[in-house]
Coordinates of C-alpha atoms in Angstrom, one line a residue:
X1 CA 62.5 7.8 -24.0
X2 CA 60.7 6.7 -20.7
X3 CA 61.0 3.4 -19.7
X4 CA 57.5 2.5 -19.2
X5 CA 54.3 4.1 -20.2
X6 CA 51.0 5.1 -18.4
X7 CA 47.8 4.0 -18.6
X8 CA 47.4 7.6 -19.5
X9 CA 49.9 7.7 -22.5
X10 CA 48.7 4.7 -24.4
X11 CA 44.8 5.5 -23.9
X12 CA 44.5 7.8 -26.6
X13 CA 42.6 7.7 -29.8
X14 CA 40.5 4.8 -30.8
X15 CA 43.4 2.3 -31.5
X16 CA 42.8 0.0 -28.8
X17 CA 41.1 -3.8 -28.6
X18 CA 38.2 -3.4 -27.0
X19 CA 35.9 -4.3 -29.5
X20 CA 37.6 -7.8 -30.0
X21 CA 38.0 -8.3 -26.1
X22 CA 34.6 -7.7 -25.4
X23 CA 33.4 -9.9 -28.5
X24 CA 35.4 -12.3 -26.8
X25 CA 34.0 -11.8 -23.4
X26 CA 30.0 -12.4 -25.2
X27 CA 31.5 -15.3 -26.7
X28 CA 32.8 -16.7 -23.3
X29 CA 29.2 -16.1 -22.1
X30 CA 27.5 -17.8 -24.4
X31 CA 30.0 -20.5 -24.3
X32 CA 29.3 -21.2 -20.2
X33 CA 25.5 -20.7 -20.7
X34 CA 25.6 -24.0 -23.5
X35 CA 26.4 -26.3 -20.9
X36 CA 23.2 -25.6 -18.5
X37 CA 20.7 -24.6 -21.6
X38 CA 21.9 -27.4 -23.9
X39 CA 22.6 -30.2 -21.7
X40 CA 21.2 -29.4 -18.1
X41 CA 24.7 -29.4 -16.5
X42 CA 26.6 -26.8 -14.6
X43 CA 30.3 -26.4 -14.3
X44 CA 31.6 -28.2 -17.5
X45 CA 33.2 -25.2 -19.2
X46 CA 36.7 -24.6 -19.3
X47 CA 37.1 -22.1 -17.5
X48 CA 35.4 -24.2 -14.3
X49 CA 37.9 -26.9 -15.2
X50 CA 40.7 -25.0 -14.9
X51 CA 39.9 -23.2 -11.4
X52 CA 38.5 -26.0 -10.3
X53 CA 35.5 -24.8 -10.0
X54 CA 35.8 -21.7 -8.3
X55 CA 34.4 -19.7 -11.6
X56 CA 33.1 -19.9 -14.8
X57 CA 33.4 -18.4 -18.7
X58 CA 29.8 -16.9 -17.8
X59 CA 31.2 -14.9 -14.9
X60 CA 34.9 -14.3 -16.5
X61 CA 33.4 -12.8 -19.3
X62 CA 30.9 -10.2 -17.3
X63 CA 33.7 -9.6 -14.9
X64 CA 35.6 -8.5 -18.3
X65 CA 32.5 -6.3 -19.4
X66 CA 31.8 -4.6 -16.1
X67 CA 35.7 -3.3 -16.0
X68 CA 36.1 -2.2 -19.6
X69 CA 32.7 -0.4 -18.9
X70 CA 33.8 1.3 -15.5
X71 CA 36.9 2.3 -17.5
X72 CA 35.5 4.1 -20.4
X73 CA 31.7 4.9 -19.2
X74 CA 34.3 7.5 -16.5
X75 CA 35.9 8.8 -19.5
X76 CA 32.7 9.3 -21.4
X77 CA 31.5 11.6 -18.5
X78 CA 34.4 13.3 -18.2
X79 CA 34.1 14.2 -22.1
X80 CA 30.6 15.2 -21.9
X81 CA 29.9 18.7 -21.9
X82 CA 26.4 17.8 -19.5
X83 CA 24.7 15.3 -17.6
X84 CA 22.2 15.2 -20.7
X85 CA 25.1 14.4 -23.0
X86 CA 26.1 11.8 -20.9
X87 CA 22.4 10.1 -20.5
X88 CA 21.6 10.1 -24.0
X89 CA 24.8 8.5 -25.3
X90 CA 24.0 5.6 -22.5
X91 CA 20.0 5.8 -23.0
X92 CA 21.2 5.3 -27.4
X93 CA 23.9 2.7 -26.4
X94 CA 21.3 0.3 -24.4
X95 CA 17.9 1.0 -24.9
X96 CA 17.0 0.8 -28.5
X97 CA 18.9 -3.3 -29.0
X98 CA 17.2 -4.1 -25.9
X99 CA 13.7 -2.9 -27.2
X100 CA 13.8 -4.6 -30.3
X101 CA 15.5 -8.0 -28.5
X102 CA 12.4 -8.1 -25.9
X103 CA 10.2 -7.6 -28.2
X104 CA 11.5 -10.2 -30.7
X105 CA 11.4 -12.5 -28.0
X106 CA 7.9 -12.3 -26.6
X107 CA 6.4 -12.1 -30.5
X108 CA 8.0 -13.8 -32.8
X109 CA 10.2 -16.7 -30.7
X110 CA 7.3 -17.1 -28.3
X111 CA 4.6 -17.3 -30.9
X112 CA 6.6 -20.2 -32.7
X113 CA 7.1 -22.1 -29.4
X114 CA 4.8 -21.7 -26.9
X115 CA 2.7 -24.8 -25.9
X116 CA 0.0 -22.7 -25.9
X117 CA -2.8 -21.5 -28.7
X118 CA -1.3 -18.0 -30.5
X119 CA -4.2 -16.5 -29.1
X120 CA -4.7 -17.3 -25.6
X121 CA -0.5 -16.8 -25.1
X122 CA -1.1 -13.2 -26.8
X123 CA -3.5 -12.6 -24.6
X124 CA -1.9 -13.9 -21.4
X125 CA -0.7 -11.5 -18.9
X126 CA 2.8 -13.1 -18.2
X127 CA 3.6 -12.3 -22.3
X128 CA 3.3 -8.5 -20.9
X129 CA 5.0 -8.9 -17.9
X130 CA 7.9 -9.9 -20.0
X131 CA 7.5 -6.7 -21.9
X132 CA 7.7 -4.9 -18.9
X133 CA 11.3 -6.1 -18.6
X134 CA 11.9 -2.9 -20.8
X135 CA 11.3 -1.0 -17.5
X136 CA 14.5 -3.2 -15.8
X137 CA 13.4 -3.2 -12.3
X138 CA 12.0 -5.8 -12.0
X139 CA 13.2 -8.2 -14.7
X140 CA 11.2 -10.8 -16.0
X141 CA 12.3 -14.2 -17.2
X142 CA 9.6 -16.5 -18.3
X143 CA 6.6 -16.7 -21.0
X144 CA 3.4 -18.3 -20.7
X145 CA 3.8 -22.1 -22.4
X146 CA 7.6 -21.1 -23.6
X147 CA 10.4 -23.8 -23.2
X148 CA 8.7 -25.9 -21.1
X149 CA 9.8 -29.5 -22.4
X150 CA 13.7 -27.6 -22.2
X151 CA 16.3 -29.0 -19.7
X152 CA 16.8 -25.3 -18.2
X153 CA 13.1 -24.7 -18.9
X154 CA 11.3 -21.4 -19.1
X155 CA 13.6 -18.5 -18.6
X156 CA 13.8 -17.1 -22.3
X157 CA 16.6 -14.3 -21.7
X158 CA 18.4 -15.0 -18.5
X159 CA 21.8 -12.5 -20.0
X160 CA 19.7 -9.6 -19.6
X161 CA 20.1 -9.7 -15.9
X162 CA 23.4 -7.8 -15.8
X163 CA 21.8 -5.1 -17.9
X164 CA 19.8 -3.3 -14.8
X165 CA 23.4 -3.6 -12.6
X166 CA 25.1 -2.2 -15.6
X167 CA 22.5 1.3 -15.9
X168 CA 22.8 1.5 -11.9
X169 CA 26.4 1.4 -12.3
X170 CA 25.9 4.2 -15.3
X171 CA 23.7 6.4 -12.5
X172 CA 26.8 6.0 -9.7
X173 CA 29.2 7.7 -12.4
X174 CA 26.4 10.3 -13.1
X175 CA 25.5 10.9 -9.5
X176 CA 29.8 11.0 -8.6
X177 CA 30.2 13.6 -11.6
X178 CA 27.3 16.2 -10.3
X179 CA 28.8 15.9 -6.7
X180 CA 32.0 16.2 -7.9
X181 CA 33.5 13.3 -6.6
X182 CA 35.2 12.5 -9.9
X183 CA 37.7 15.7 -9.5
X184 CA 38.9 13.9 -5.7
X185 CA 41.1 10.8 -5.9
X186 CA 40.5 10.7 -2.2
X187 CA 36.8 10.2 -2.2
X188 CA 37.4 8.1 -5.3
X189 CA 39.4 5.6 -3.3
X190 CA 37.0 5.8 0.2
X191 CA 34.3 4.7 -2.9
X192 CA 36.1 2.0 -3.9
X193 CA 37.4 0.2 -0.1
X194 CA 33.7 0.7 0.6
X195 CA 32.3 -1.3 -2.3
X196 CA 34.9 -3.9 -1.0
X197 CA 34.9 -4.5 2.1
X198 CA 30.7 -4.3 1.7
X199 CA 31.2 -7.3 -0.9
X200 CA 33.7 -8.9 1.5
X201 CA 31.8 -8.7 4.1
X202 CA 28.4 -8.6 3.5
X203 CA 26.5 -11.1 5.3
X204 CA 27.9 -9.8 8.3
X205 CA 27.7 -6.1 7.7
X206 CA 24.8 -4.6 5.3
X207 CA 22.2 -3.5 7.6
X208 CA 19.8 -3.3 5.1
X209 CA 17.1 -5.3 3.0
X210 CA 19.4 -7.9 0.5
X211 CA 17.7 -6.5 -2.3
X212 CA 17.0 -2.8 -4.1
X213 CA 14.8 -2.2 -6.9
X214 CA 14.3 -5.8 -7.2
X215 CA 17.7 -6.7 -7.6
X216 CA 20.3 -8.6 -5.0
X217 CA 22.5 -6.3 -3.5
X218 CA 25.6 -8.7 -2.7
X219 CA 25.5 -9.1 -6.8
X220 CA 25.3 -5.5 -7.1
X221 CA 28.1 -5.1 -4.7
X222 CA 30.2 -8.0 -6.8
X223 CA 29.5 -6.1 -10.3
X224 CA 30.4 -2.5 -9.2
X225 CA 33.8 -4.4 -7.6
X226 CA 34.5 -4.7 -11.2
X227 CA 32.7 -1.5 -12.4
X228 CA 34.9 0.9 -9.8
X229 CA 37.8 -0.8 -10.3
X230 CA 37.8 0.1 -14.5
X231 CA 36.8 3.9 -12.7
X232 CA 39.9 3.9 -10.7
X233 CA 41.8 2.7 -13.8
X234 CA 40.7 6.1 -15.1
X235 CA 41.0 8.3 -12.7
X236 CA 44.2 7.1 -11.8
X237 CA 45.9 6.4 -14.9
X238 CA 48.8 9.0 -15.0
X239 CA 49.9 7.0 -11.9
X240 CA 49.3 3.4 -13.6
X241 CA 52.7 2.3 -15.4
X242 CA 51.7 -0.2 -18.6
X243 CA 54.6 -3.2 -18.8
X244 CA 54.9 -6.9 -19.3
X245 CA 56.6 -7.3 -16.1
X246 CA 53.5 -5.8 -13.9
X247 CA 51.4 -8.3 -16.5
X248 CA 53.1 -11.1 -15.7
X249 CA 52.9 -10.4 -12.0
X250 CA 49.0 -10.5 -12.4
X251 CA 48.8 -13.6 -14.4
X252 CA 51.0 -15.7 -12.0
X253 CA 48.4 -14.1 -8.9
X254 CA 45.6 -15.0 -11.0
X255 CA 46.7 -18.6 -11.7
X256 CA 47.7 -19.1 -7.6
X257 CA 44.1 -17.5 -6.9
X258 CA 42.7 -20.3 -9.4
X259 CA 44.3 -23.0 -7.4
X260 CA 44.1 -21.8 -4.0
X261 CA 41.2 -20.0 -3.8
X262 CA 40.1 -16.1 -4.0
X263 CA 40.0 -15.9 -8.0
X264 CA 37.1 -13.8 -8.4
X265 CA 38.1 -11.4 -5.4
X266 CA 41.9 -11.5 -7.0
X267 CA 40.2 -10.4 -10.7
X268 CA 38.9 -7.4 -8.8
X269 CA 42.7 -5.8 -8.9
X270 CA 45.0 -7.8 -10.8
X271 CA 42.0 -8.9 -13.5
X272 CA 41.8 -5.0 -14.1
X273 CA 45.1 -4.0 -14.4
X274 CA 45.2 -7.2 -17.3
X275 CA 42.1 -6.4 -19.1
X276 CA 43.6 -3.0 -19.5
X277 CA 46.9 -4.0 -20.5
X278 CA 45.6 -6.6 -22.9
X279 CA 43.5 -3.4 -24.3
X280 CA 46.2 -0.8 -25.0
X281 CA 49.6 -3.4 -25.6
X282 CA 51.2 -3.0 -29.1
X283 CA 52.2 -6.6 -29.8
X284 CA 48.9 -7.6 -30.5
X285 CA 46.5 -5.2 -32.2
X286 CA 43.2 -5.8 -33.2
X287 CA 41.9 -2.2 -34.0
X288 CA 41.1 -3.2 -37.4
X289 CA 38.5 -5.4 -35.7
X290 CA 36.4 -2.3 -34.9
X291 CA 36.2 -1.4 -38.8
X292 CA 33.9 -4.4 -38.9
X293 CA 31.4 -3.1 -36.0
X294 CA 31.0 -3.5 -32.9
X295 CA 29.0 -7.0 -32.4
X296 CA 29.5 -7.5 -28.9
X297 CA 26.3 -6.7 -27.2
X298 CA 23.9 -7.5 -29.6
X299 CA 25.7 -11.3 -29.0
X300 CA 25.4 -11.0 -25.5
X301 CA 22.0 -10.1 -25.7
X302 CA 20.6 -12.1 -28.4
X303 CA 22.4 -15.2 -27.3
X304 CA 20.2 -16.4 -24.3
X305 CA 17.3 -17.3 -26.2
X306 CA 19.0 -18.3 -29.4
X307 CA 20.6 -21.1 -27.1
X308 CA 17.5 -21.8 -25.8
X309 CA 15.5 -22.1 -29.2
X310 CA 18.3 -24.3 -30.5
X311 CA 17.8 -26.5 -27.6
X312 CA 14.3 -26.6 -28.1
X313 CA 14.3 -27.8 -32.0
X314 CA 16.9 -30.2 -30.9
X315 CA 14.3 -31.6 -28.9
X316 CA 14.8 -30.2 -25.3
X317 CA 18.3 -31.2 -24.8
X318 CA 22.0 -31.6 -26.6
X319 CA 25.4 -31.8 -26.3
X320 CA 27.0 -28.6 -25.0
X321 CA 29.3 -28.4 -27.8
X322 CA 26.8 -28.5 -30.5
X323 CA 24.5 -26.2 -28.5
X324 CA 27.3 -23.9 -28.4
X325 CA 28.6 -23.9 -32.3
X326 CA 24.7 -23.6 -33.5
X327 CA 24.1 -20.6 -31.2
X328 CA 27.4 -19.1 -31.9
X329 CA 26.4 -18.3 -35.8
X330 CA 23.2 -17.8 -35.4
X331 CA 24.1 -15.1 -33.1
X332 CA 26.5 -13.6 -34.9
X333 CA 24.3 -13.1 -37.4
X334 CA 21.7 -11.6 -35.6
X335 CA 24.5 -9.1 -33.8
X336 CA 25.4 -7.9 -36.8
X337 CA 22.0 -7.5 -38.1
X338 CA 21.2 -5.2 -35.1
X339 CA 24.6 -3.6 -35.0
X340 CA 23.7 -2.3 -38.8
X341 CA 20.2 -1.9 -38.6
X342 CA 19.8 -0.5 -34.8
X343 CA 23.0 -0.1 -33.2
X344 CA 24.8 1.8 -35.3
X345 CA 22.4 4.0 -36.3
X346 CA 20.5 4.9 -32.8
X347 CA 24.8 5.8 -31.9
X348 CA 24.5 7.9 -34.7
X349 CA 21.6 10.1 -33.5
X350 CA 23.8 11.3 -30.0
X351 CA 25.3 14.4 -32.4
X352 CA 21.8 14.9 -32.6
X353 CA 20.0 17.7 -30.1
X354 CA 16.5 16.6 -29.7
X355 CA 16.0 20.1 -27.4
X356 CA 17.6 23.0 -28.1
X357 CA 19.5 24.5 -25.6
X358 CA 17.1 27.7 -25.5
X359 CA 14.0 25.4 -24.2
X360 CA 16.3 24.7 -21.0
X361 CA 15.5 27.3 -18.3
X362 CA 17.9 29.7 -17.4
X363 CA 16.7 29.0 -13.4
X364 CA 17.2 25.4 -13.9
X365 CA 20.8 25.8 -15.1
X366 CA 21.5 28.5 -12.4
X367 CA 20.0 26.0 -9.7
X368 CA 21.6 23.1 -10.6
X369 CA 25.5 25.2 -10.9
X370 CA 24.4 26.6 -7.2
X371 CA 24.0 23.1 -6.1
X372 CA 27.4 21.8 -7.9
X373 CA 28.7 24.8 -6.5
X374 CA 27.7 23.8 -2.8
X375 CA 28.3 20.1 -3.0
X376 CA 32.2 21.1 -4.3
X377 CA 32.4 23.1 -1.1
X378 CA 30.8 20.5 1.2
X379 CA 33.5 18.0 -0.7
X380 CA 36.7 20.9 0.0
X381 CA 36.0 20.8 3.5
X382 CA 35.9 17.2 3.8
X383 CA 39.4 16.9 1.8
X384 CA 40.7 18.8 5.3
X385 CA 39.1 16.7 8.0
X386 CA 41.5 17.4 10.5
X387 CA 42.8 14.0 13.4
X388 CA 40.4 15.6 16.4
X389 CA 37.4 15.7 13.7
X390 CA 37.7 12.3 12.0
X391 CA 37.9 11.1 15.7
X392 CA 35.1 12.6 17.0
X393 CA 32.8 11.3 14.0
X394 CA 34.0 8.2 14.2
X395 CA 33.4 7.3 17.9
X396 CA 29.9 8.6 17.0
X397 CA 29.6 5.8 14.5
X398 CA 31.0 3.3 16.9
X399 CA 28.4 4.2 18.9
X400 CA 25.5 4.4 16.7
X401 CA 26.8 0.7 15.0
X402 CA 27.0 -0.5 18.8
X403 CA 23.2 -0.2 18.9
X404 CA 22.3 -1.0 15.6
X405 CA 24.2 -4.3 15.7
X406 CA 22.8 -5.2 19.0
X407 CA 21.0 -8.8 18.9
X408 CA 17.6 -8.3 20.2
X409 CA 15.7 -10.8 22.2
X410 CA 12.2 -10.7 19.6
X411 CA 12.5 -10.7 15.9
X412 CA 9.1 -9.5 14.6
X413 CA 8.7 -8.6 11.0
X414 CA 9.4 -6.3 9.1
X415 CA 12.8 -6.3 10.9
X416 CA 14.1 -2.7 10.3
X417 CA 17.9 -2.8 12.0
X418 CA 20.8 -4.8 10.9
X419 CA 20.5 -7.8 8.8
X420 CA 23.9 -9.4 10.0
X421 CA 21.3 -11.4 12.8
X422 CA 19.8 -13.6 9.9
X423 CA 22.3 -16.5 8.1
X424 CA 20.7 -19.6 5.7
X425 CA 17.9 -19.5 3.5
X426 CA 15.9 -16.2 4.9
X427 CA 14.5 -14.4 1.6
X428 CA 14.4 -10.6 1.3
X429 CA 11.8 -9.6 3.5
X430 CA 9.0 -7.2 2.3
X431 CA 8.9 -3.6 3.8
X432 CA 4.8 -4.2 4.2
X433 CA 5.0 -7.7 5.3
X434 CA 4.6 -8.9 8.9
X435 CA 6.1 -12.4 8.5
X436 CA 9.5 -13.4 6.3
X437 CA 9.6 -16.4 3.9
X438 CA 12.8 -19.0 4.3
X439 CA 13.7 -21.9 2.5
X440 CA 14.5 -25.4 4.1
X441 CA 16.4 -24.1 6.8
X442 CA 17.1 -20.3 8.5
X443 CA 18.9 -18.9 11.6
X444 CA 18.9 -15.7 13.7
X445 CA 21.4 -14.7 16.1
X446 CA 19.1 -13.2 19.6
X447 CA 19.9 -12.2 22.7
X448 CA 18.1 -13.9 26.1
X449 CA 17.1 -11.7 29.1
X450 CA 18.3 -13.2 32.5
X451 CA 14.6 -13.5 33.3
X452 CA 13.8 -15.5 29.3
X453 CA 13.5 -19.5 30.2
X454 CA 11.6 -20.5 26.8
X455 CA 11.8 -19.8 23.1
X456 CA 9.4 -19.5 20.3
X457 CA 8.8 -19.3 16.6
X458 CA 5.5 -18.7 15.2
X459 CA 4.8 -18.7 11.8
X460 CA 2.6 -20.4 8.9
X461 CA 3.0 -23.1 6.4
X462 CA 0.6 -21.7 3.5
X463 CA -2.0 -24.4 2.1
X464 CA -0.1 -25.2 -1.5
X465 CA 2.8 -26.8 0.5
X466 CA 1.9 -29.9 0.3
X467 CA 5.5 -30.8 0.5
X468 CA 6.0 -29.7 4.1
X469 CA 5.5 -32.5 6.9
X470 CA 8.2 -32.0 9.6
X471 CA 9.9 -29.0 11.1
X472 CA 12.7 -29.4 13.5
X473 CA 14.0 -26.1 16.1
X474 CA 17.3 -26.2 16.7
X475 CA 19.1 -23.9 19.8
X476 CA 23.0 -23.2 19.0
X477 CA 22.8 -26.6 16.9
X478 CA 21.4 -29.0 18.9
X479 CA 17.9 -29.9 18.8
X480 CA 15.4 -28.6 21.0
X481 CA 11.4 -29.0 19.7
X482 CA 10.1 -30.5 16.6
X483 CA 6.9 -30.4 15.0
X484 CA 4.4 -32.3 12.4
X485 CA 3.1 -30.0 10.4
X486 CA 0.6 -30.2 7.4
X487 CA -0.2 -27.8 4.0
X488 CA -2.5 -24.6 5.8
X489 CA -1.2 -25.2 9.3
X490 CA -0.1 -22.4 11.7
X491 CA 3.6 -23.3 13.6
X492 CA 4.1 -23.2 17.0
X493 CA 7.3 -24.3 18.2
X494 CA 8.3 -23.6 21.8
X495 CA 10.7 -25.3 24.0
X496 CA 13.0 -24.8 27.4
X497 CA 16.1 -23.1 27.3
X498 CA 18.4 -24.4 30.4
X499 CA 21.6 -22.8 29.9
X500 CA 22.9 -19.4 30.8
X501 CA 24.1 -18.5 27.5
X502 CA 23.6 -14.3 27.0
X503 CA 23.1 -15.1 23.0
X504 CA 22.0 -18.1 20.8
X505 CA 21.9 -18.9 17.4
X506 CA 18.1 -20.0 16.5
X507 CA 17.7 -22.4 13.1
X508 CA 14.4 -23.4 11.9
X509 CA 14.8 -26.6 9.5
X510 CA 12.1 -27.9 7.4
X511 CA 11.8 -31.6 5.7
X512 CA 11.2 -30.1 2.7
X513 CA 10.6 -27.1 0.8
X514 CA 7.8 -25.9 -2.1
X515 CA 8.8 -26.1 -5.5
X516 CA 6.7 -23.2 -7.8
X517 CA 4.4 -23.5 -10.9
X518 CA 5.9 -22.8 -14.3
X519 CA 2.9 -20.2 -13.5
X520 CA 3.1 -18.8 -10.6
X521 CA 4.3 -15.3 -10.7
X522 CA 6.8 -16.1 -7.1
X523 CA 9.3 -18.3 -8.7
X524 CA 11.1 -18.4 -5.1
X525 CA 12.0 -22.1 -3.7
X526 CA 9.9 -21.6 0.1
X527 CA 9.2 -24.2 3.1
X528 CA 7.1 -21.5 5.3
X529 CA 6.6 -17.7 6.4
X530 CA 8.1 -16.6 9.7
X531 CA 6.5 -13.9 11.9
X532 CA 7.9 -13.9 16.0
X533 CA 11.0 -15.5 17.2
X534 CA 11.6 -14.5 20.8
X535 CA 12.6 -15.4 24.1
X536 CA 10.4 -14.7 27.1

């Protein structure tokens, strides 16, 4: 008898607790979410307690869905005989819950609770926007009239934002399969030190806009942390030993990372190997949960607005507790209402072929294996990268990152090179734009010519800001130039530099900063728009 098992010897068959777990994980969700939907506070949970504030139930319990998901979304493509397989078993899984959530949501809830007449919120183009959340990039949040008297007012499904990271992360496994990345450890494990040191590192290294498709990019990084690290459980799980003694280890790392900082970073590896162990251990088996359904995301979808609407009959704000044991039932009911009536049954239709294989072109099946074919090559060669290669490839990206990090001496917009220059409240700047928006205050890293004795920032304070009256320019933290400025003004701010210095850190701060309309479709917190900072 071997001493321990591996992951690989225990995850077989369907006895296992992921059902429960992740029940548990919607249930943590909802649980965080009561305290800013039902009494406007942030931080009260458990969870935030007990680290101190360093996380949160909300963020435990995706954490725990994103890594059981890496973990058996990998599997599922290894089992499926074609990319088609594998897309329709994730298209049936999300898409037909969602559909029938969103829609519940914007016509029946929304009807009962908007402020507005039945007819004119019908016929209001925000209750289609929100319809177009169906399309998950971009997602939208609000409807017209809907929640306004709550204490976390308007936004009717805030969950659902995980939902477009979690297809994304479904597309990465699809897009790793075709190239055959799957079959190579190696460039499994280049993958996964990328994702992290991007995450760690971020501000100072992503060259590119801070968001794609709509959505932030350092969450995206944070998510697929989670995501790739359930993947690597896969792919690696011959090698992965399964005993107490490697789960105690993580709890007692988890418990110094709650204390001492680093938890969610920590959860990454050790949070992984636990949410795998608690899946597949003997001494506690739930597998007769499954029997019952599988409730899970139905709650975690359903459980936004539910919290919300219970807030809003309980007259715009309660206790968290209460807010929390209403919800709970009345979500559970609803999960297993759409488990029953839609879950289950759109699962059942993957057996199903909707095209038979006949209709599918012999040329496209002969292209697509060619390509396969050529990217496994392209992948065999890399797997022998010789010392004199790697070097000579990666001086060149020395190089090339030498001049792509360089701080210039003018920032106009759009800014195309590395983002690393910008720090504070810069928002994602548009590809079409010539100016960038910032909130409150925003800094940029430039270089000064020998021959540069002044700097300048131009830019505009848009006429609904009434809220903007003073803006201060700062040089390497001390103050330089400051300006009045009123609602529809353009800024000008110039001033003297004296010192030698070959680089300076330039901040922009602003007295005050423009709060949106429950309206207006830019929900983004903004003091003014940005177009030239530059020395000369």
């Amino acid at each position: 008898m071997e001493r321990f098992k591996t992951l690989e010897s225990v995850a077989v068959g369907r006895r296992n607790n992921y059902d429960i777990m992740r029940f548990i994980a919607a249930i943590l969700v909802i649980y965080d979410h009561s305290y800013p939907l039902g009494a406007g506070i942030g931080g009260g949970d458990a969870i935030a307690v007990l680290t101190h504030g360093k996380w949160n139930s909300g963020a435990l319990g995706v954490a725990i869905f994103f890594i059981i998901s890496g973990f058996l979304i990998t599997q599922s493509y290894e089992r499926s005989k074609n990319i088609f397989i594998f897309a329709k078993a994730r298209f049936l899984r999300i898409y037909p819950a969602l559909i029938v959530a969103i829609l519940l949501s914007a016509f029946v809830l929304g009807t009962l609770v908007t402020s507005l007449p039945t007819g004119e919120y019908l016929t209001n183009s925000q209750t289609y926007q929100y319809v177009k959340a169906l399309l998950l990039y971009p997602m939208q949040w609000n409807l017209p009239g809907v929640f306004e008297g709550n204490v976390y007012k308007n936004s009717v499904n805030g969950s659902l934002w995980t939902i477009p990271f979690e297809v994304l992360c479904y597309g990465i496994v699809a897009i790793a399969g075709i190239l055959g990345m799957l079959r190579y450890k190696t460039f499994m494990v280049v993958l996964f030190s990328l994702t992290l040191f991007v995450y760690f590192f971020y501000d100072q290294i992503w060259p590119f806009g801070k968001q794609i498709f709509g959505l932030q990019v350092i969450d995206l990084c944070q998510l697929f942390c989670y995501f790739s690290a359930g993947m690597m459980m896969y792919i690696f799980r011959a090698y992965i030993p399964m005993n107490k003694y490697f789960a105690m280890f993580c709890v007692v790392i988890l418990y110094l990372a709650a204390n001492y900082g680093g938890l969610k970073e920590f959860f990454i590896i050790f949070g992984s190997y636990l949410t795998l162990y608690v899946a597949y251990i003997t001494i506690w088996k739930f597998a007769e949960f499954s029997r019952l359904g599988d409730f899970s995301y139905g709650m975690y979808i359903y459980a936004f607005p539910v919290q919300q609407a219970v807030t809003y009959y309980h007259g715009g704000s309660m206790s968290a507790p209460l807010n929390f044991l209403y919800s709970f039932f009345i979500t559970l009911l609803l999960s297993v209402l759409s488990w029953h009536l839609i879950e289950k049954r759109a699962l059942a239709l993957k057996k199903q072929r909707f095209v038979p294989e006949a209709f599918v072109p012999g040329v496209f099946v002969t292209t697509w294996t060619n390509i396969a074919r050529g990217y496994a090559y392209v992948l065999d060669k890399l797997a022998g990268i010789r010392w004199w290669q790697f070097a000579a490839v990666f001086v060149l990206l020395v190089i090339a990152a030498h001049f792509y990090n360089e701080k210039p001496a003018i920032v106009t917009f759009p800014y195309t090179k590395s983002e690393s220059i910008f720090s504070g409240g810069w928002h994602p700047q548009s590809p079409d734009e010539a100016y960038r928006w910032i909130n409150t205050s925003a800094s940029v890293q430039l270089s000064k010519p020998a021959d540069a004795h002044n700097v300048i920032v131009e830019g505009f304070v848009p006429e609904a800001f009434k809220e903007i009256h003073h803006v201060r320019l700062l040089l390497n933290n001390k103050q330089v130039a400051e300006q009045d400025i009123s609602a529809g003004q353009s800024l000008q701010l110039q001033a003297p530099v004296h010192d030698n210095l070959s680089s300076y850190t330039i901040t922009i701060m602003f007295d005050g900063a423009h709060q949106p309309g429950a309206q207006d479709a830019d929900q983004r917190v903004m003091s003014a728009l940005v177009s030239r900072i530059a020395f000369h």
